[in-house]
Amino acid sequence: MESPRGRSARARRGRRVPPARRRALLYGVLAAVAVVGGAAAGTVYVTAGAHSAAPDVSSAASAAVTGPAGSSGEAGVERVAGSGADRDALLAGAMEAVAVADGQEVSVAVLDPESGATAVYGDGTFDTASIVKVDILAALLLQAQDAGRELTAAERAYAAAMIRNSDNASASALWRAIGRAAGLDAANERFGLTRTEGGDGMLWGLTRTTAADQLELLRTVFGTDSELDAASRAYLQELMGHVAADQDWGVSAAGSAFALKNGWLPRSTTGLWDVNSIGRVTAGGRACLVAVLSHGSATKAEGIALVEAAAKAAVPVVATSA
């Protein structure tokens, strides 16, 4: 469950806008494309099964809140500085075959870590819903690293429930532990997320983000050039590789194996759905990082279909263009 809260110009990781200034800009349109690195060894993957339905809400404060709408072979690959404009154009062409209903909006970012090929479609900002749970745990692990400590038994229990089962109460507990939006924003400054803003108060599911930023978060989790150490990355990867069976939809549709986190949220103001999916998938023997964000779907099922179609359109663009 979650709580309430695509083509971009490339920005280097060092170009970061302080959280306070980004809030003052009211999420101004600053394009950023994250190009992500290779995968750390030790990830445990599960085989993608049928894409079954999941519970109807994936956030703590959900409908009651109003608001605006692998393989180890690629380890050690660094980010690539090329423009990628041709691949962005190829992805835009591939997305023309994806059915997008009136009122829907979708953005997708994808990377082949082995080659460094990346592509982004759409640059809008979206509610995270429960995909922010990956960011929350990454922030907690970073804070623990800084303090020179391991996660407590309680923190590990919350983390497992939050990622594997998308448990909202566990997410709320860890949201408080990291210092809510301020803690998330501080961690994201170091992770290189330039257009992600933590949700107000306890509304972690209304954190706002872009597909490009989520690709950068995936680079932090699965890459080797990361603020997270190897143990922290392996822990996050293991949890994302063992999500509950009813959540094996989304980016997993683009491959035969996956490590992911999904988010889904009906907005009380419109009755329309936010549906998102981020993770690593393996297709044709190649591992790719994929982030798909959407909003404006009439039903959750319609949103899932859109996200899966976008993921399936995106992966071949980078996996075959290198």
Tab-separated table of C-alpha atoms in Angstrom:
chain	number	residue	atom	x	y	z
A	1	MET	CA	0.000	0.000	0.000
A	2	GLU	CA	1.070	3.685	-0.592
A	3	SER	CA	0.343	7.162	0.678
A	4	PRO	CA	-0.678	10.218	-1.360
A	5	ARG	CA	1.517	13.231	-1.727
A	6	GLY	CA	9.724	12.431	-19.551
A	7	ARG	CA	12.355	13.965	-22.289
A	8	SER	CA	14.876	15.816	-20.164
A	9	ALA	CA	18.109	17.683	-20.750
A	10	ARG	CA	21.041	16.085	-19.032
A	11	ALA	CA	22.390	17.475	-15.790
A	12	ARG	CA	25.617	16.333	-14.202
A	13	ARG	CA	25.407	14.824	-10.770
A	14	GLY	CA	27.175	17.783	-9.194
A	15	ARG	CA	24.521	20.307	-10.320
A	16	ARG	CA	22.200	20.165	-7.321
A	17	VAL	CA	19.690	22.715	-6.131
A	18	PRO	CA	19.277	22.947	-2.332
A	19	PRO	CA	15.945	21.559	-1.082
A	20	ALA	CA	14.762	24.889	0.316
A	21	ARG	CA	15.352	26.639	-3.007
A	22	ARG	CA	13.719	23.796	-4.951
A	23	ARG	CA	10.629	24.084	-2.750
A	24	ALA	CA	10.543	27.827	-3.348
A	25	LEU	CA	10.667	27.254	-7.093
A	26	LEU	CA	7.490	25.167	-6.737
A	27	TYR	CA	8.944	22.292	-8.640
A	28	GLY	CA	10.102	24.507	-11.551
A	29	VAL	CA	10.896	22.745	-14.759
A	30	LEU	CA	14.585	21.860	-14.448
A	31	ALA	CA	15.454	18.902	-16.680
A	32	ALA	CA	17.866	16.266	-15.472
A	33	VAL	CA	18.827	12.954	-16.941
A	34	ALA	CA	20.577	10.448	-14.741
A	35	VAL	CA	22.917	7.992	-16.396
A	36	VAL	CA	23.498	5.077	-14.150
A	37	GLY	CA	26.213	2.603	-13.407
A	38	GLY	CA	26.668	-1.110	-13.084
A	39	ALA	CA	25.346	-3.592	-10.621
A	40	ALA	CA	26.927	-4.869	-7.436
A	41	ALA	CA	27.283	-8.598	-6.970
A	42	GLY	CA	25.134	-10.457	-4.489
A	43	THR	CA	21.663	-9.531	-5.705
A	44	VAL	CA	19.107	-12.279	-5.418
A	45	TYR	CA	16.527	-12.249	-8.215
A	46	VAL	CA	13.138	-13.877	-8.457
A	47	THR	CA	11.630	-15.077	-11.711
A	48	ALA	CA	8.822	-12.882	-12.946
A	49	GLY	CA	5.480	-14.622	-12.807
A	50	ALA	CA	1.989	-13.634	-13.922
A	51	HIS	CA	1.240	-9.990	-13.304
A	52	SER	CA	-1.467	-10.326	-10.703
A	53	ALA	CA	-3.566	-7.621	-9.126
A	54	ALA	CA	-2.315	-5.927	-5.955
A	55	PRO	CA	-4.235	-4.208	-3.131
A	56	ASP	CA	-6.146	-1.117	-4.192
A	57	VAL	CA	-4.055	1.448	-2.312
A	58	SER	CA	-0.315	1.515	-1.692
A	59	SER	CA	0.145	4.485	0.652
A	60	ALA	CA	-0.362	5.449	4.260
A	61	ALA	CA	-2.477	8.571	3.811
A	62	SER	CA	-3.920	7.595	0.423
A	63	ALA	CA	-7.429	8.551	-0.578
A	64	ALA	CA	-8.205	10.695	2.451
A	65	VAL	CA	-5.607	13.248	1.406
A	66	THR	CA	-6.085	15.780	-1.340
A	67	GLY	CA	-3.403	17.223	-3.578
A	68	PRO	CA	-2.210	17.777	-7.158
A	69	ALA	CA	-2.417	15.386	-9.354
A	70	GLY	CA	20.471	-9.309	-13.233
A	71	SER	CA	23.440	-10.511	-13.809
A	72	SER	CA	26.733	-9.746	-12.084
A	73	GLY	CA	28.539	-9.233	-15.401
A	74	GLU	CA	27.822	-5.531	-15.592
A	75	ALA	CA	29.467	-4.697	-12.257
A	76	GLY	CA	31.818	-1.756	-12.318
A	77	VAL	CA	30.313	0.060	-15.305
A	78	GLU	CA	30.443	3.816	-14.788
A	79	ARG	CA	28.085	6.524	-15.958
A	80	VAL	CA	28.554	7.688	-19.555
A	81	ALA	CA	28.531	11.371	-20.482
A	82	GLY	CA	27.250	11.075	-24.089
A	83	SER	CA	24.207	13.073	-25.145
A	84	GLY	CA	21.924	10.122	-25.881
A	85	ALA	CA	19.698	12.356	-28.038
A	86	ASP	CA	19.363	9.668	-30.695
A	87	ARG	CA	18.259	7.113	-28.127
A	88	ASP	CA	15.769	9.591	-26.673
A	89	ALA	CA	14.344	9.958	-30.197
A	90	LEU	CA	14.222	6.183	-30.611
A	91	LEU	CA	12.389	5.863	-27.315
A	92	ALA	CA	9.935	8.581	-28.331
A	93	GLY	CA	9.290	6.622	-31.513
A	94	ALA	CA	8.796	3.391	-29.580
A	95	MET	CA	6.368	5.118	-27.216
A	96	GLU	CA	4.147	6.050	-30.167
A	97	ALA	CA	2.992	2.433	-30.176
A	98	VAL	CA	1.948	2.647	-26.510
A	99	ALA	CA	-1.737	3.391	-26.014
A	100	VAL	CA	-2.144	6.446	-23.767
A	101	ALA	CA	-5.728	7.336	-22.920
A	102	ASP	CA	-6.996	10.907	-22.673
A	103	GLY	CA	-5.916	12.327	-19.329
A	104	GLN	CA	-3.090	9.848	-18.813
A	105	GLU	CA	0.533	10.952	-18.651
A	106	VAL	CA	3.573	8.689	-18.601
A	107	SER	CA	7.332	9.146	-18.370
A	108	VAL	CA	10.022	6.474	-18.638
A	109	ALA	CA	13.794	6.386	-18.181
A	110	VAL	CA	15.954	3.340	-18.948
A	111	LEU	CA	19.626	2.380	-18.812
A	112	ASP	CA	21.680	-0.582	-20.012
A	113	PRO	CA	24.507	-0.618	-17.425
A	114	GLU	CA	26.729	-2.850	-19.564
A	115	SER	CA	26.942	-0.345	-22.416
A	116	GLY	CA	25.993	2.856	-20.575
A	117	ALA	CA	23.199	3.489	-23.118
A	118	THR	CA	20.349	5.498	-21.634
A	119	ALA	CA	17.098	7.022	-22.879
A	120	VAL	CA	14.427	9.230	-21.317
A	121	TYR	CA	10.886	9.997	-22.430
A	122	GLY	CA	8.991	12.799	-20.713
A	123	ASP	CA	10.253	15.217	-18.054
A	124	GLY	CA	7.172	15.841	-15.922
A	125	THR	CA	6.970	15.465	-12.155
A	126	PHE	CA	4.777	12.782	-10.590
A	127	ASP	CA	3.638	11.638	-7.143
A	128	THR	CA	5.867	8.788	-6.038
A	129	ALA	CA	3.233	6.792	-4.132
A	130	SER	CA	5.089	3.783	-2.658
A	131	ILE	CA	8.151	3.801	-4.897
A	132	VAL	CA	9.461	6.395	-2.419
A	133	LYS	CA	9.954	3.498	-0.007
A	134	VAL	CA	13.181	2.622	-1.837
A	135	ASP	CA	14.367	6.199	-1.301
A	136	ILE	CA	13.354	6.115	2.373
A	137	LEU	CA	15.384	2.964	2.992
A	138	ALA	CA	18.332	4.326	1.003
A	139	ALA	CA	18.269	7.458	3.176
A	140	LEU	CA	18.126	5.360	6.364
A	141	LEU	CA	21.062	3.229	5.235
A	142	LEU	CA	23.074	6.346	4.373
A	143	GLN	CA	22.383	7.845	7.785
A	144	ALA	CA	23.412	4.582	9.464
A	145	GLN	CA	26.637	4.518	7.431
A	146	ASP	CA	27.409	8.084	8.506
A	147	ALA	CA	26.856	7.118	12.139
A	148	GLY	CA	29.027	4.011	11.778
A	149	ARG	CA	26.249	1.682	12.882
A	150	GLU	CA	24.159	-1.216	11.612
A	151	LEU	CA	20.371	-1.034	11.286
A	152	THR	CA	18.565	-2.128	14.427
A	153	ALA	CA	16.416	-5.261	14.470
A	154	ALA	CA	13.299	-3.073	14.461
A	155	GLU	CA	14.555	-1.045	11.494
A	156	ARG	CA	15.283	-4.235	9.555
A	157	ALA	CA	11.802	-5.563	10.296
A	158	TYR	CA	10.242	-2.303	9.093
A	159	ALA	CA	12.458	-2.268	5.992
A	160	ALA	CA	11.537	-5.814	4.981
A	161	ALA	CA	7.807	-5.182	5.377
A	162	MET	CA	8.032	-1.823	3.615
A	163	ILE	CA	9.832	-3.080	0.506
A	164	ARG	CA	8.580	-6.664	0.178
A	165	ASN	CA	4.953	-6.061	1.182
A	166	SER	CA	4.690	-2.286	0.648
A	167	ASP	CA	3.536	-1.937	4.262
A	168	ASN	CA	2.520	1.653	4.979
A	169	ALA	CA	2.855	1.605	8.762
A	170	SER	CA	6.466	0.452	8.390
A	171	ALA	CA	7.111	3.208	5.849
A	172	SER	CA	5.691	5.801	8.251
A	173	ALA	CA	7.933	4.534	11.053
A	174	LEU	CA	11.065	4.813	8.891
A	175	TRP	CA	9.918	8.171	7.449
A	176	ARG	CA	9.955	9.496	11.010
A	177	ALA	CA	13.311	7.818	11.665
A	178	ILE	CA	15.042	9.588	8.772
A	179	GLY	CA	13.621	12.984	9.720
A	180	ARG	CA	10.738	13.024	7.220
A	181	ALA	CA	11.129	15.214	4.118
A	182	ALA	CA	14.202	17.023	5.451
A	183	GLY	CA	16.039	13.732	5.909
A	184	LEU	CA	14.979	12.450	2.497
A	185	ASP	CA	15.990	15.675	0.761
A	186	ALA	CA	19.382	15.706	2.477
A	187	ALA	CA	20.091	12.142	1.337
A	188	ASN	CA	18.901	12.923	-2.181
A	189	GLU	CA	21.328	15.836	-2.376
A	190	ARG	CA	24.098	13.251	-2.026
A	191	PHE	CA	22.441	10.698	-4.297
A	192	GLY	CA	22.190	13.291	-7.095
A	193	LEU	CA	18.394	13.537	-7.286
A	194	THR	CA	17.818	17.137	-8.362
A	195	ARG	CA	14.037	17.183	-8.920
A	196	THR	CA	12.676	15.104	-6.056
A	197	GLU	CA	10.875	16.778	-3.129
A	198	GLY	CA	9.800	14.979	0.021
A	199	GLY	CA	6.090	15.046	0.887
A	200	ASP	CA	4.747	17.387	3.548
A	201	GLY	CA	4.360	16.120	7.087
A	202	MET	CA	3.637	12.395	7.063
A	203	LEU	CA	2.539	12.400	3.420
A	204	TRP	CA	5.559	10.498	2.125
A	205	GLY	CA	3.518	9.116	-0.785
A	206	LEU	CA	3.088	12.657	-2.106
A	207	THR	CA	6.809	13.068	-2.614
A	208	ARG	CA	7.270	14.462	-6.136
A	209	THR	CA	9.844	13.112	-8.574
A	210	THR	CA	10.800	12.515	-12.212
A	211	ALA	CA	11.656	9.359	-14.134
A	212	ALA	CA	15.207	10.648	-14.613
A	213	ASP	CA	15.617	11.105	-10.850
A	214	GLN	CA	14.293	7.615	-10.208
A	215	LEU	CA	16.862	6.263	-12.659
A	216	GLU	CA	19.525	8.043	-10.610
A	217	LEU	CA	18.133	6.429	-7.467
A	218	LEU	CA	18.369	3.034	-9.165
A	219	ARG	CA	21.994	3.816	-10.044
A	220	THR	CA	22.578	4.489	-6.354
A	221	VAL	CA	21.049	1.128	-5.431
A	222	PHE	CA	22.480	-1.041	-8.226
A	223	GLY	CA	25.619	0.826	-9.294
A	224	THR	CA	29.127	0.798	-7.873
A	225	ASP	CA	29.713	4.576	-8.041
A	226	SER	CA	27.332	5.190	-5.140
A	227	GLU	CA	27.025	6.955	-1.809
A	228	LEU	CA	25.789	3.630	-0.433
A	229	ASP	CA	28.426	1.070	0.456
A	230	ALA	CA	28.399	-2.466	-0.936
A	231	ALA	CA	26.587	-3.928	2.068
A	232	SER	CA	23.824	-1.317	1.926
A	233	ARG	CA	23.361	-1.804	-1.814
A	234	ALA	CA	23.228	-5.583	-1.487
A	235	TYR	CA	20.620	-5.299	1.281
A	236	LEU	CA	18.334	-3.067	-0.787
A	237	GLN	CA	18.790	-5.252	-3.870
A	238	GLU	CA	17.908	-8.387	-1.913
A	239	LEU	CA	14.676	-6.875	-0.595
A	240	MET	CA	13.646	-5.569	-4.027
A	241	GLY	CA	14.373	-9.021	-5.467
A	242	HIS	CA	11.927	-10.676	-3.070
A	243	VAL	CA	8.744	-8.614	-3.280
A	244	ALA	CA	5.430	-10.268	-2.497
A	245	ALA	CA	4.034	-12.415	-5.316
A	246	ASP	CA	1.070	-10.085	-5.865
A	247	GLN	CA	3.450	-7.219	-6.695
A	248	ASP	CA	5.373	-8.809	-9.576
A	249	TRP	CA	3.909	-6.406	-12.120
A	250	GLY	CA	5.215	-3.198	-13.665
A	251	VAL	CA	8.760	-3.093	-15.019
A	252	SER	CA	9.016	-6.857	-14.556
A	253	ALA	CA	6.830	-7.195	-17.676
A	254	ALA	CA	9.904	-6.219	-19.721
A	255	GLY	CA	12.053	-9.150	-18.587
A	256	SER	CA	12.257	-12.622	-17.130
A	257	ALA	CA	13.852	-11.662	-13.807
A	258	PHE	CA	13.518	-8.560	-11.696
A	259	ALA	CA	14.188	-6.577	-8.549
A	260	LEU	CA	11.600	-3.821	-8.180
A	261	LYS	CA	9.279	-1.592	-6.184
A	262	ASN	CA	5.832	-0.526	-7.349
A	263	GLY	CA	3.546	2.286	-6.259
A	264	TRP	CA	-0.184	2.819	-6.776
A	265	LEU	CA	-2.484	5.478	-5.400
A	266	PRO	CA	-6.014	6.761	-6.185
A	267	ARG	CA	-6.249	10.552	-5.835
A	268	SER	CA	-9.274	11.708	-3.872
A	269	THR	CA	-9.512	14.993	-5.772
A	270	THR	CA	-9.904	13.361	-9.189
A	271	GLY	CA	-10.620	9.684	-8.628
A	272	LEU	CA	-7.726	8.954	-11.005
A	273	TRP	CA	-4.737	6.726	-10.295
A	274	ASP	CA	-1.000	7.234	-9.913
A	275	VAL	CA	0.752	3.996	-10.926
A	276	ASN	CA	4.568	3.724	-10.903
A	277	SER	CA	7.247	1.031	-11.109
A	278	ILE	CA	11.039	1.126	-10.744
A	279	GLY	CA	13.677	-1.573	-10.755
A	280	ARG	CA	16.148	-3.763	-12.583
A	281	VAL	CA	15.013	-6.348	-15.127
A	282	THR	CA	16.885	-8.915	-17.190
A	283	ALA	CA	15.859	-9.310	-20.820
A	284	GLY	CA	17.700	-11.219	-23.519
A	285	GLY	CA	20.573	-11.826	-21.133
A	286	ARG	CA	21.029	-8.091	-20.428
A	287	ALA	CA	20.197	-6.278	-17.214
A	288	CYS	CA	18.514	-2.885	-17.518
A	289	LEU	CA	17.413	-0.293	-14.988
A	290	VAL	CA	13.932	1.066	-15.680
A	291	ALA	CA	11.723	3.717	-14.083
A	292	VAL	CA	8.154	4.307	-15.277
A	293	LEU	CA	5.891	6.940	-13.726
A	294	SER	CA	2.265	7.629	-14.620
A	295	HIS	CA	-0.835	9.422	-13.483
A	296	GLY	CA	-4.355	10.049	-14.720
A	297	SER	CA	-5.484	6.437	-15.209
A	298	ALA	CA	-9.184	5.725	-14.710
A	299	THR	CA	-8.427	2.453	-12.918
A	300	LYS	CA	-5.460	0.790	-11.307
A	301	ALA	CA	-5.517	-1.935	-13.962
A	302	GLU	CA	-5.367	0.685	-16.710
A	303	GLY	CA	-2.372	2.275	-15.015
A	304	ILE	CA	-0.577	-1.060	-14.688
A	305	ALA	CA	-1.170	-1.779	-18.388
A	306	LEU	CA	0.307	1.612	-19.321
A	307	VAL	CA	3.374	1.169	-17.101
A	308	GLU	CA	4.056	-2.327	-18.421
A	309	ALA	CA	3.656	-1.260	-22.051
A	310	ALA	CA	6.064	1.646	-21.503
A	311	ALA	CA	8.647	-0.634	-19.871
A	312	LYS	CA	8.414	-3.149	-22.713
A	313	ALA	CA	8.846	-0.355	-25.264
A	314	ALA	CA	11.822	1.184	-23.444
A	315	VAL	CA	14.112	-1.756	-22.686
A	316	PRO	CA	14.857	-2.771	-26.320
A	317	VAL	CA	15.849	0.827	-27.155
A	318	VAL	CA	18.946	0.707	-24.939
A	319	ALA	CA	19.562	-3.032	-25.012
A	320	THR	CA	19.931	-3.077	-28.800
A	321	SER	CA	21.383	0.373	-29.551
A	322	ALA	CA	24.844	0.022	-28.020
